[in-house]
Amino acid sequence: MDILITVVCLVVVLSVLVFIHEGGHYLAARACGVRVTEFMLGLPGPNVGFTWHGTKFGVTAVPLGGYARVCGMEADEESPFLKDAMTYVHRHGSATAVELARYLGTDEDGALAALIELDEWGTVKAGKRTDDKYYDLYYAVADDGRGVGAAREVADPKAFYEAERSVQYRSKGFLKRIFILLAGPGMNLLFAILAFVLIYSVMGFDVIDNVTQEITHVTVSVDRAVTAGFNYIGMVFMAILGLFNPQTAADTVSNSTSVVGIAVLSKAYFEAGFENALMFMAMISVSLGLMNMLPIPPLDGGRFLVEIWQLVTRRAVSTNTLGFISLMGMTLFMLFFLFMLNQDIQRFVFGNW
């Protein structure tokens, strides 16, 4: 039973904090006029929900964490066939790469790349799968009262293309793209600050007199609570910087924890009451926000670095290059995770750390 409670506490903590993080991306994207096709609680997969203002909100089969599907964040240069491809699909209701290639007078790989990119844009929707990817169907999305896959007249293909591109992440200026990227970590830090204010300025906390052992329940001003929150953020930031210092890296890692440690600690904090649980979530939220700022793809900080590189070089980073860098980053994080996982198993399960 204790194991089940521990798992439930972990799911609650991670789901809430990742949901807050992705909510930051969602709100920033919508504020900048970027299409977001999905905002889900849980890992990508089968889901249920409802559609509102072009975004499907819902819960997936694995309700751990969450994600927002911001359109047009793909790397590499834009396909030259997008205008004609989107026009063809919407005029016919659906298309395969074979059909589109025949219409465009190009090879099937080029047609398929255009369909995949339009799926990323939320302009078409990947549908029926076959044994041959070139025969997979891509449908026109629902629009103006028409259902998915319904044919429609496209009177002005250029205007249609420009309207669709205008709601893509890649069509926005540098500052708006950076705002969307940093809004996720920023929302995590904002949540932590608000939690500090709620705990220290509204709920209050107990102070013990070291001489008389008398316990006094006190509150502090909002500005002092905010200062305490920023001080904690600064402390975690310096700890993360310690990972890049050979002299402090070992100590930083030994003082860190994996998902196992978070699970065990979350149960303990939840059992100690709402105030303690909120404080724990604020601390984890700070770590989640700042760790996402590390300049390693596919983290938000890594995407920020890619944006800086593209701004300076005036060249788009290719999908293959970004994929390779992301793979290296994920490998590094996996090694880091496995080390901390072993550390937490030794610490919390066997008591050897």
Tab-separated table of C-alpha atoms in Angstrom:
chain	number	residue	atom	x	y	z
A	1	MET	CA	0.000	0.000	0.000
A	2	ASP	CA	2.878	2.362	0.831
A	3	ILE	CA	4.334	1.784	-2.622
A	4	LEU	CA	1.013	2.674	-4.264
A	5	ILE	CA	0.722	5.864	-2.204
A	6	THR	CA	4.301	6.766	-3.098
A	7	VAL	CA	3.596	6.299	-6.803
A	8	VAL	CA	0.402	8.373	-6.573
A	9	CYS	CA	2.291	11.203	-4.843
A	10	LEU	CA	4.960	11.107	-7.545
A	11	VAL	CA	2.347	11.201	-10.318
A	12	VAL	CA	0.603	14.169	-8.683
A	13	VAL	CA	3.829	16.148	-8.260
A	14	LEU	CA	5.215	15.538	-11.742
A	15	SER	CA	1.860	15.879	-13.510
A	16	VAL	CA	1.057	19.196	-11.853
A	17	LEU	CA	4.510	20.693	-12.400
A	18	VAL	CA	4.924	19.520	-15.997
A	19	PHE	CA	1.366	20.682	-16.700
A	20	ILE	CA	2.313	24.122	-15.327
A	21	HIS	CA	5.460	24.110	-17.451
A	22	GLU	CA	3.628	23.197	-20.658
A	23	GLY	CA	0.894	25.658	-19.746
A	24	GLY	CA	3.509	28.389	-19.933
A	25	HIS	CA	4.404	27.354	-23.477
A	26	TYR	CA	0.719	27.165	-24.415
A	27	LEU	CA	-0.211	30.602	-23.051
A	28	ALA	CA	2.849	32.257	-24.592
A	29	ALA	CA	2.225	30.640	-27.972
A	30	ARG	CA	-1.409	31.707	-28.037
A	31	ALA	CA	-0.446	35.227	-26.922
A	32	CYS	CA	1.946	35.405	-29.890
A	33	GLY	CA	-0.671	34.110	-32.324
A	34	VAL	CA	0.862	30.653	-32.742
A	35	ARG	CA	-1.377	27.617	-33.270
A	36	VAL	CA	-1.360	24.956	-30.546
A	37	THR	CA	-3.202	21.833	-31.664
A	38	GLU	CA	-2.978	19.831	-28.415
A	39	PHE	CA	-2.613	20.545	-24.706
A	40	MET	CA	-2.635	17.256	-22.871
A	41	LEU	CA	-2.218	15.976	-19.344
A	42	GLY	CA	-0.039	12.887	-19.768
A	43	LEU	CA	2.467	11.377	-22.154
A	44	PRO	CA	1.743	11.418	-25.918
A	45	GLY	CA	-0.562	8.594	-26.966
A	46	PRO	CA	-4.268	7.707	-27.070
A	47	ASN	CA	-6.314	10.459	-25.459
A	48	VAL	CA	-9.762	11.803	-24.728
A	49	GLY	CA	-10.800	15.417	-24.479
A	50	PHE	CA	-12.524	18.354	-26.122
A	51	THR	CA	-11.528	20.970	-28.690
A	52	TRP	CA	-11.690	24.677	-27.873
A	53	HIS	CA	-10.413	27.480	-30.122
A	54	GLY	CA	-8.482	25.030	-32.259
A	55	THR	CA	-6.743	23.263	-29.376
A	56	LYS	CA	-7.677	19.826	-28.109
A	57	PHE	CA	-7.528	19.672	-24.305
A	58	GLY	CA	-7.579	16.289	-22.648
A	59	VAL	CA	-5.961	13.421	-20.813
A	60	THR	CA	-3.823	10.683	-22.351
A	61	ALA	CA	-3.660	6.998	-21.459
A	62	VAL	CA	-0.574	7.651	-19.299
A	63	PRO	CA	-1.467	10.729	-17.182
A	64	LEU	CA	2.098	11.573	-16.143
A	65	GLY	CA	3.317	15.055	-16.975
A	66	GLY	CA	1.875	16.779	-20.006
A	67	TYR	CA	2.675	18.443	-23.294
A	68	ALA	CA	1.627	21.278	-25.574
A	69	ARG	CA	1.954	20.754	-29.318
A	70	VAL	CA	3.105	24.151	-30.581
A	71	CYS	CA	2.962	24.163	-34.380
A	72	GLY	CA	5.807	24.984	-36.703
A	73	MET	CA	8.731	24.212	-34.383
A	74	GLU	CA	10.340	21.774	-36.807
A	75	ALA	CA	13.970	22.380	-37.759
A	76	ASP	CA	15.512	22.611	-41.237
A	77	GLU	CA	14.429	24.660	-44.223
A	78	GLU	CA	10.775	24.854	-45.198
A	79	SER	CA	9.612	22.466	-47.919
A	80	PRO	CA	9.164	24.269	-51.259
A	81	PHE	CA	5.975	22.284	-51.944
A	82	LEU	CA	3.886	23.427	-48.977
A	83	LYS	CA	1.587	25.851	-50.793
A	84	ASP	CA	0.654	23.398	-53.512
A	85	ALA	CA	0.525	20.461	-51.108
A	86	MET	CA	-1.896	22.088	-48.682
A	87	THR	CA	-4.056	23.267	-51.552
A	88	TYR	CA	-4.235	19.768	-53.037
A	89	VAL	CA	-5.080	18.075	-49.739
A	90	HIS	CA	-7.828	20.546	-48.865
A	91	ARG	CA	-9.358	20.481	-52.337
A	92	HIS	CA	-9.489	16.676	-52.295
A	93	GLY	CA	-10.057	16.139	-48.560
A	94	SER	CA	-7.099	13.762	-48.267
A	95	ALA	CA	-3.964	12.654	-50.052
A	96	THR	CA	-1.128	10.158	-49.957
A	97	ALA	CA	2.496	10.895	-50.819
A	98	VAL	CA	2.077	8.936	-54.041
A	99	GLU	CA	-0.922	11.019	-55.129
A	100	LEU	CA	0.710	14.273	-54.094
A	101	ALA	CA	4.003	13.423	-55.825
A	102	ARG	CA	2.126	12.759	-59.045
A	103	TYR	CA	0.355	16.115	-58.763
A	104	LEU	CA	3.520	18.049	-57.839
A	105	GLY	CA	5.706	16.313	-60.376
A	106	THR	CA	8.271	15.418	-57.753
A	107	ASP	CA	9.502	12.277	-56.004
A	108	GLU	CA	7.567	10.570	-53.223
A	109	ASP	CA	10.127	11.501	-50.567
A	110	GLY	CA	9.631	15.193	-51.292
A	111	ALA	CA	5.854	14.835	-51.208
A	112	LEU	CA	5.953	12.881	-47.964
A	113	ALA	CA	8.235	15.489	-46.362
A	114	ALA	CA	5.717	18.195	-47.283
A	115	LEU	CA	2.814	16.201	-45.781
A	116	ILE	CA	4.739	15.554	-42.568
A	117	GLU	CA	5.578	19.246	-42.277
A	118	LEU	CA	1.961	20.238	-42.852
A	119	ASP	CA	0.977	17.785	-40.129
A	120	GLU	CA	3.407	19.615	-37.829
A	121	TRP	CA	1.728	22.858	-38.867
A	122	GLY	CA	-1.702	21.523	-37.939
A	123	THR	CA	-2.846	22.194	-41.527
A	124	VAL	CA	-3.401	18.518	-42.314
A	125	LYS	CA	-3.908	15.550	-40.014
A	126	ALA	CA	-2.110	12.224	-40.309
A	127	GLY	CA	-4.705	9.479	-40.544
A	128	LYS	CA	-4.943	5.943	-41.886
A	129	ARG	CA	-1.675	3.996	-41.755
A	130	THR	CA	-0.580	1.352	-44.258
A	131	ASP	CA	2.380	-0.966	-44.651
A	132	ASP	CA	3.887	1.574	-47.036
A	133	LYS	CA	4.427	5.076	-45.625
A	134	TYR	CA	3.986	6.604	-49.084
A	135	TYR	CA	0.380	5.381	-49.099
A	136	ASP	CA	-0.479	6.711	-45.625
A	137	LEU	CA	-3.431	9.090	-45.769
A	138	TYR	CA	-3.244	12.711	-44.646
A	139	TYR	CA	-6.559	14.498	-44.188
A	140	ALA	CA	-7.643	18.122	-44.386
A	141	VAL	CA	-8.298	19.356	-40.852
A	142	ALA	CA	-11.742	20.381	-39.665
A	143	ASP	CA	-12.513	23.967	-40.617
A	144	ASP	CA	-15.521	26.289	-41.002
A	145	GLY	CA	-17.988	23.609	-39.943
A	146	ARG	CA	-16.423	20.928	-42.123
A	147	GLY	CA	-15.275	17.704	-40.563
A	148	VAL	CA	-11.844	16.138	-40.859
A	149	GLY	CA	-11.237	14.968	-44.430
A	150	ALA	CA	-13.950	17.094	-46.004
A	151	ALA	CA	-13.005	18.693	-49.317
A	152	ARG	CA	-13.167	22.478	-49.554
A	153	GLU	CA	-12.647	25.122	-52.188
A	154	VAL	CA	-9.328	26.986	-51.998
A	155	ALA	CA	-9.917	30.080	-54.110
A	156	ASP	CA	-6.559	31.718	-53.393
A	157	PRO	CA	-3.774	29.177	-52.651
A	158	LYS	CA	-1.229	31.906	-51.888
A	159	ALA	CA	-3.485	33.615	-49.350
A	160	PHE	CA	-4.312	30.215	-47.825
A	161	TYR	CA	-0.616	29.391	-47.485
A	162	GLU	CA	0.238	32.786	-45.981
A	163	ALA	CA	-2.621	32.520	-43.484
A	164	GLU	CA	-1.469	29.069	-42.382
A	165	ARG	CA	2.170	30.095	-42.129
A	166	SER	CA	1.299	33.176	-40.076
A	167	VAL	CA	0.176	30.995	-37.146
A	168	GLN	CA	3.381	28.927	-37.060
A	169	TYR	CA	6.163	29.266	-34.504
A	170	ARG	CA	8.755	29.565	-37.266
A	171	SER	CA	6.981	32.569	-38.800
A	172	LYS	CA	7.417	34.690	-35.675
A	173	GLY	CA	10.294	37.008	-34.918
A	174	PHE	CA	13.233	36.075	-32.707
A	175	LEU	CA	11.870	37.711	-29.547
A	176	LYS	CA	8.491	36.017	-29.793
A	177	ARG	CA	10.109	32.610	-30.355
A	178	ILE	CA	12.349	33.128	-27.327
A	179	PHE	CA	9.344	34.204	-25.265
A	180	ILE	CA	7.514	30.983	-26.169
A	181	LEU	CA	10.566	28.852	-25.321
A	182	LEU	CA	11.281	30.491	-21.967
A	183	ALA	CA	7.645	30.721	-20.865
A	184	GLY	CA	7.682	27.089	-19.696
A	185	PRO	CA	10.604	27.429	-17.252
A	186	GLY	CA	9.339	30.883	-16.359
A	187	MET	CA	5.961	29.477	-15.338
A	188	ASN	CA	7.695	26.938	-13.077
A	189	LEU	CA	9.619	29.715	-11.340
A	190	LEU	CA	6.498	31.879	-11.069
A	191	PHE	CA	4.629	28.987	-9.441
A	192	ALA	CA	7.441	28.642	-6.913
A	193	ILE	CA	7.371	32.358	-6.067
A	194	LEU	CA	3.584	32.287	-5.600
A	195	ALA	CA	3.933	29.198	-3.399
A	196	PHE	CA	6.476	31.014	-1.206
A	197	VAL	CA	4.086	33.964	-0.878
A	198	LEU	CA	1.182	31.687	0.030
A	199	ILE	CA	3.207	29.788	2.610
A	200	TYR	CA	5.106	32.668	4.254
A	201	SER	CA	2.643	35.559	3.882
A	202	VAL	CA	-0.781	33.881	4.002
A	203	MET	CA	-0.576	30.509	5.760
A	204	GLY	CA	2.314	31.434	8.038
A	205	PHE	CA	4.936	29.235	9.668
A	206	ASP	CA	6.109	28.271	13.156
A	207	VAL	CA	9.191	29.794	14.779
A	208	ILE	CA	10.764	28.168	17.858
A	209	ASP	CA	12.499	30.310	20.490
A	210	ASN	CA	15.830	28.596	21.169
A	211	VAL	CA	15.784	29.725	24.811
A	212	THR	CA	12.201	29.232	25.935
A	213	GLN	CA	11.274	26.642	23.275
A	214	GLU	CA	8.085	28.645	22.777
A	215	ILE	CA	6.467	28.186	19.351
A	216	THR	CA	5.109	31.276	17.628
A	217	HIS	CA	3.110	31.228	14.394
A	218	VAL	CA	4.134	34.166	12.213
A	219	THR	CA	3.698	35.589	8.745
A	220	VAL	CA	5.972	37.922	6.798
A	221	SER	CA	5.329	40.625	4.232
A	222	VAL	CA	4.835	39.678	0.606
A	223	ASP	CA	8.083	41.329	-0.440
A	224	ARG	CA	10.042	39.253	2.097
A	225	ALA	CA	8.328	36.097	0.878
A	226	VAL	CA	9.181	36.981	-2.726
A	227	THR	CA	12.776	37.671	-1.679
A	228	ALA	CA	12.937	34.269	0.001
A	229	GLY	CA	11.665	32.680	-3.190
A	230	PHE	CA	14.286	34.405	-5.334
A	231	ASN	CA	16.983	33.503	-2.827
A	232	TYR	CA	16.024	29.846	-3.145
A	233	ILE	CA	16.016	30.101	-6.948
A	234	GLY	CA	19.488	31.610	-6.774
A	235	MET	CA	20.686	28.810	-4.509
A	236	VAL	CA	19.432	26.133	-6.905
A	237	PHE	CA	20.922	28.012	-9.857
A	238	MET	CA	24.349	28.034	-8.196
A	239	ALA	CA	23.987	24.321	-7.406
A	240	ILE	CA	23.266	23.566	-11.065
A	241	LEU	CA	26.291	25.618	-12.099
A	242	GLY	CA	28.250	23.322	-9.808
A	243	LEU	CA	27.654	20.522	-12.304
A	244	PHE	CA	30.008	22.279	-14.707
A	245	ASN	CA	32.771	22.744	-12.131
A	246	PRO	CA	35.016	19.663	-11.778
A	247	GLN	CA	35.693	20.566	-8.148
A	248	THR	CA	32.021	20.657	-7.153
A	249	ALA	CA	30.355	18.348	-9.682
A	250	ALA	CA	30.638	15.220	-7.508
A	251	ASP	CA	29.098	16.949	-4.481
A	252	THR	CA	26.318	18.428	-6.619
A	253	VAL	CA	25.409	15.034	-8.054
A	254	SER	CA	25.504	13.339	-4.635
A	255	ASN	CA	23.088	15.967	-3.307
A	256	SER	CA	20.736	15.507	-6.264
A	257	THR	CA	17.920	12.994	-6.559
A	258	SER	CA	16.185	10.989	-9.272
A	259	VAL	CA	12.542	10.124	-9.768
A	260	VAL	CA	12.874	7.506	-6.996
A	261	GLY	CA	14.026	10.115	-4.515
A	262	ILE	CA	11.299	12.522	-5.596
A	263	ALA	CA	8.717	9.771	-5.092
A	264	VAL	CA	9.922	8.933	-1.576
A	265	LEU	CA	10.256	12.571	-0.553
A	266	SER	CA	6.905	13.548	-2.052
A	267	LYS	CA	5.140	10.930	0.063
A	268	ALA	CA	6.871	12.215	3.202
A	269	TYR	CA	6.021	15.843	2.466
A	270	PHE	CA	2.408	15.035	1.549
A	271	GLU	CA	1.963	13.140	4.807
A	272	ALA	CA	3.292	16.181	6.688
A	273	GLY	CA	0.405	18.320	5.455
A	274	PHE	CA	-0.590	20.679	2.678
A	275	GLU	CA	1.906	23.407	3.572
A	276	ASN	CA	4.835	21.002	3.446
A	277	ALA	CA	3.588	19.411	0.226
A	278	LEU	CA	3.268	22.855	-1.379
A	279	MET	CA	6.788	23.779	-0.295
A	280	PHE	CA	8.151	20.534	-1.744
A	281	MET	CA	6.362	21.139	-5.055
A	282	ALA	CA	7.769	24.678	-5.141
A	283	MET	CA	11.299	23.327	-4.670
A	284	ILE	CA	10.872	20.692	-7.382
A	285	SER	CA	9.300	23.310	-9.662
A	286	VAL	CA	12.409	25.487	-9.345
A	287	SER	CA	14.653	22.534	-10.185
A	288	LEU	CA	12.471	21.578	-13.162
A	289	GLY	CA	12.441	25.135	-14.486
A	290	LEU	CA	16.166	25.736	-14.131
A	291	MET	CA	17.204	22.303	-15.412
A	292	ASN	CA	15.142	22.995	-18.531
A	293	MET	CA	17.271	26.086	-19.054
A	294	LEU	CA	20.439	24.053	-19.549
A	295	PRO	CA	21.822	24.733	-23.056
A	296	ILE	CA	21.374	21.131	-24.183
A	297	PRO	CA	18.793	20.098	-26.821
A	298	PRO	CA	16.046	19.017	-26.609
A	299	LEU	CA	15.617	21.095	-23.433
A	300	ASP	CA	14.219	24.623	-23.698
A	301	GLY	CA	17.686	26.012	-23.028
A	302	GLY	CA	19.025	23.938	-25.905
A	303	ARG	CA	16.348	25.272	-28.250
A	304	PHE	CA	17.220	28.775	-27.024
A	305	LEU	CA	20.855	28.128	-27.991
A	306	VAL	CA	19.720	26.933	-31.436
A	307	GLU	CA	17.720	30.138	-31.897
A	308	ILE	CA	20.789	32.206	-30.990
A	309	TRP	CA	22.905	30.216	-33.447
A	310	GLN	CA	20.369	30.692	-36.239
A	311	LEU	CA	20.152	34.422	-35.498
A	312	VAL	CA	23.930	34.832	-35.696
A	313	THR	CA	24.567	32.581	-38.711
A	314	ARG	CA	21.344	33.392	-40.575
A	315	ARG	CA	21.013	29.678	-41.332
A	316	ALA	CA	18.485	27.126	-40.124
A	317	VAL	CA	19.848	24.194	-38.158
A	318	SER	CA	19.095	21.029	-40.102
A	319	THR	CA	16.830	18.333	-38.725
A	320	ASN	CA	19.691	15.825	-38.830
A	321	THR	CA	22.028	18.140	-36.925
A	322	LEU	CA	19.417	18.974	-34.309
A	323	GLY	CA	18.543	15.283	-34.008
A	324	PHE	CA	22.201	14.360	-33.464
A	325	ILE	CA	22.723	17.075	-30.838
A	326	SER	CA	19.482	16.071	-29.104
A	327	LEU	CA	20.604	12.436	-29.077
A	328	MET	CA	23.880	13.427	-27.449
A	329	GLY	CA	22.028	15.519	-24.900
A	330	MET	CA	19.591	12.726	-24.100
A	331	THR	CA	22.490	10.264	-23.757
A	332	LEU	CA	24.182	12.574	-21.278
A	333	PHE	CA	20.977	12.958	-19.298
A	334	MET	CA	20.346	9.224	-19.361
A	335	LEU	CA	23.777	8.547	-17.885
A	336	PHE	CA	23.155	11.215	-15.270
A	337	PHE	CA	19.723	9.719	-14.527
A	338	LEU	CA	21.064	6.174	-14.177
A	339	PHE	CA	23.766	7.318	-11.770
A	340	MET	CA	21.249	9.184	-9.603
A	341	LEU	CA	18.805	6.277	-9.817
A	342	ASN	CA	21.421	3.903	-8.432
A	343	GLN	CA	22.286	6.493	-5.810
A	344	ASP	CA	18.656	6.795	-4.703
A	345	ILE	CA	18.125	3.026	-4.647
A	346	GLN	CA	21.156	2.663	-2.405
A	347	ARG	CA	20.018	5.583	-0.251
A	348	PHE	CA	16.291	4.946	0.126
A	349	VAL	CA	15.980	1.194	-0.446
A	350	PHE	CA	19.140	-0.300	1.012
A	351	GLY	CA	20.233	2.587	3.241
A	352	ASN	CA	23.820	2.366	2.008
A	353	TRP	CA	24.340	5.978	0.941
